[in-house]
């Protein structure tokens, strides 16, 4: 047995020990020793050649969101590395582990302003929890191992700069080092029972409670539903936490603000108590969402987030499921309450509204009917990679999600273009599951070159582009805040032709009457292993702004209400105040403050 090992190969073997299966990137002179190591190890780890490093880094970040495991991407010195940054910031903002390996000129030319050579550490200093340049070949495997441990421990981005010559060197076999077998997650903290008792006391004495779940409640959906039904408290979610629950749970209020639905925006101003579970809602302080709330109870695992978004009356450090189950065990059951009934009716009224839009059979093709087709064809465990823009909002309104499915996007950094890379990694990670990329034409335009990557790796993904020749989400903001539209409309693209030219199967859907057939053909193609794209040429109708509803005659004129109802096809939408009054509850009238938008 040889008592030396190639340093680059040793680095790749560390990745293998940590269970890394795919690595995304583009070669370059400054990263070629690493490419040689990947060639050597190609049976153990699969290199995915993307068409832009940004897509590689976003795929790595989305891999971490879909699987919980570290994602790995690389780029060459200078531009190859800086192209990674959007994906790396996405991982940083969503607190998921990603490792980036960035090329560097050989040590012989470092610090001498040679080609593509610069001091790279400052570039990544802000995005990374760990950021080092390798200086000897012997260090290389150790630094990769350290980077992975740090990324996992700190839920963030680790960046390793690798001078190209060091990857070519032979090092003693003993220098290979991996701590993968020592990896452990921190145990869940044990609950502090006095806090649970305080929470139970408040919840028993509150009449209008909302349980407000974030993605920290993943896996605890059934437990929360059991508590909700026991204490008659409807459940709101953050915009990214819909798949924690079955979409047909009768008490699901949905999310608040703009990526939102009416029932949640209605409920908060009228609630007296909020049970904030695994939730770090970033609009809390900058909007008036909790203005009328008297009791605030928080359950969170991360001490740094306790009390962060609102003053807590009760603080429970712990796992969402553990705490919810314990509260449910201790709390007494409430009989049906006016609050529960009013919210259930409001939720049902909203559901009737969206169903009516989705199932229209006449008129222009709107996004709603496209979602109807998606719901008809989505597998019970489908994976949705969601781009940023109107599609973020409309997908949570119209997809019938459940906890066996996965819905993931760029949550807080909110970078456009995340749909394609997310779908690539989802299909590689879960080859037997149905994978959708849902994108607007704005987001798709930014990364569409990587449709070629889906084809190159034979990934049967359904790419759905909602084409309306505009940045719809921003256009709607401009309608509300600006003197006119500017920079939000653009020339259309025949995406189906691009798909065909790249070797995928493209469909253009323009007429509502064709929707069913187009989806049937597209889904058949996917079943036959093809990459598919459906370019749905939808109307430019604005989705209803649930943050500024004009429905209530106590606040708005009859003419304004009529115009609003007509524009948003909302003839049957009932003001929440009506449901509350019918139950004997005096409604709070208050405009939503969008907090700077
Ligand atoms: P995170 O911010 O990830 O917080 C999760 C919390 O759970 C953390 O505090 C964590 O410590 C805790 N936690 C983790 N595990 C556990 C556990 N086991 N037990 C207990 N606690 C745990 N969202 C909206 O709600 N409304 C909007 O209008 C909205 N607009 C958006 C617009 C766009 C274009 C995009 C892309 C996103 C938008 N979002 C919106 C999403 C928003 O940016 C935030 O990402 C989201 O609200 C944060 O959700 P979260 O608090 O569930 O997740
Ligand atoms: Mg658009």
CSV table of C-alpha atoms in Angstrom, one decimal, residues 64 73 80 128 170 174 274 285 381 387 451 460 476-477 483 539 556 584 592:
chain,number,residue,atom,x,y,z
A,64,UNK,CA,-29.1,21.5,2.1
A,73,UNK,CA,-20.0,23.9,-5.0
A,80,UNK,CA,-15.7,31.7,-10.9
A,128,UNK,CA,-18.8,32.7,5.5
A,170,UNK,CA,1.7,14.0,-2.8
A,174,UNK,CA,-1.5,9.8,7.6
A,274,UNK,CA,-50.1,34.3,19.8
A,285,UNK,CA,-41.0,44.4,14.0
A,381,UNK,CA,-44.9,13.3,-2.4
A,387,UNK,CA,-38.6,30.7,-7.7
A,451,UNK,CA,-32.1,24.0,-18.5
A,460,UNK,CA,-37.1,14.4,-15.9
A,476,UNK,CA,-47.6,45.5,-8.1
A,477,UNK,CA,-45.4,47.2,-5.5
A,483,UNK,CA,-46.0,57.4,-9.8
A,539,UNK,CA,-52.8,37.1,-18.2
A,556,UNK,CA,-64.4,51.9,2.3
A,584,UNK,CA,-70.8,38.4,18.8
A,592,UNK,CA,-52.1,46.6,7.5
